[in-house]
C-alpha atoms as one frame of an Amber mdcrd trajectory, in Angstrom:
protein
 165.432-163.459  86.678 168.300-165.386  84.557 170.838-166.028  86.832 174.043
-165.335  85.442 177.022-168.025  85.032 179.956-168.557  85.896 183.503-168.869
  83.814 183.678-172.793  84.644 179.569-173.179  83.712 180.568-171.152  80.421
 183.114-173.124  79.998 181.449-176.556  80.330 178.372-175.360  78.178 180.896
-174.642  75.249 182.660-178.092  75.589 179.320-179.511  75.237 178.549-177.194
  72.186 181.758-178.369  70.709 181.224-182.518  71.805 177.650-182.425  70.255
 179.406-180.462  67.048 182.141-183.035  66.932 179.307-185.882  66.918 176.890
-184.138  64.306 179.956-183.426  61.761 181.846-186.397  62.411 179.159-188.999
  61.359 177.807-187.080  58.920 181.806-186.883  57.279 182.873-190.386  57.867
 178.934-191.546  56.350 180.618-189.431  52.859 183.333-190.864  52.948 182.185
-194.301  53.143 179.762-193.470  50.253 183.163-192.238  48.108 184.742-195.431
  49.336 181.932-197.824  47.581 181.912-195.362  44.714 185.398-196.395  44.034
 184.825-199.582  44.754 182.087-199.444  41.565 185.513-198.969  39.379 185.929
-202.980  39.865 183.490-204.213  37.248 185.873-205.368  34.764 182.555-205.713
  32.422 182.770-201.778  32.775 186.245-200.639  33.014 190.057-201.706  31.999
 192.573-201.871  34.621 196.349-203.318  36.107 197.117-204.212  38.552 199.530
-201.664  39.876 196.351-198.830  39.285 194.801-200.877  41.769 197.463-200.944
  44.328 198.479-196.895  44.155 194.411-196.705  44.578 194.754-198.658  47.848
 197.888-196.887  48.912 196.198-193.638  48.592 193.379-194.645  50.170 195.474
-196.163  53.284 197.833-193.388  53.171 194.840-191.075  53.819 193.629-192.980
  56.272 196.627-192.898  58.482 197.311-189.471  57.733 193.845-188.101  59.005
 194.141-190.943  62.038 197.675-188.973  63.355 195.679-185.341  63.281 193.897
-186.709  66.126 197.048-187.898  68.173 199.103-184.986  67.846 198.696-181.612
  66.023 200.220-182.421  62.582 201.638-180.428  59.264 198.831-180.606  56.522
 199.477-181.426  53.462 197.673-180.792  50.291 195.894-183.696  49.816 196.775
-185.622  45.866 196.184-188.468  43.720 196.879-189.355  40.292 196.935-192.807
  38.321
């Protein structure tokens, strides 16, 4: 005999669905992203690659801009935006 549960179990089993969800996708994401991150950081070998100055700041701005934008989704519910970058 399964015994049968109730609205407030149900509803506890699904925030711990959604916590161990969060977890699992959220490391996996931010370990991409910090891949991405070095990836661009790769772009500095001046051996490799010709660049100014101001390329190098709207890279950081985009990158911090991003940063801060994704950071606010999780403090209040937010207008996306279609995410762009171009040198």
């Amino acid at each position: 005999m399964t015994k049968e549960q109730t609205p407030e179990e149900k509803k506890a089993a699904r925030k711990a669905e959604q916590a161990a969800n969060f977890k699992r996708l959220a490391a996996s994401r931010v370990e991409k992203a910090l891949a991405a991150i070095e990836m661009i950081g790769g772009c500095a070998n001046k051996n490799n690659y010709v660049y100014t100055p101001e390329q190098v700041e709207k890279i950081g701005k985009a990158l911090e801009g991003s940063v801060i934008k994704t950071m606010s989704r999780f403090a209040a519910d937010a207008v996306e935006e279609a995410p762009g970058f171009e040198l």
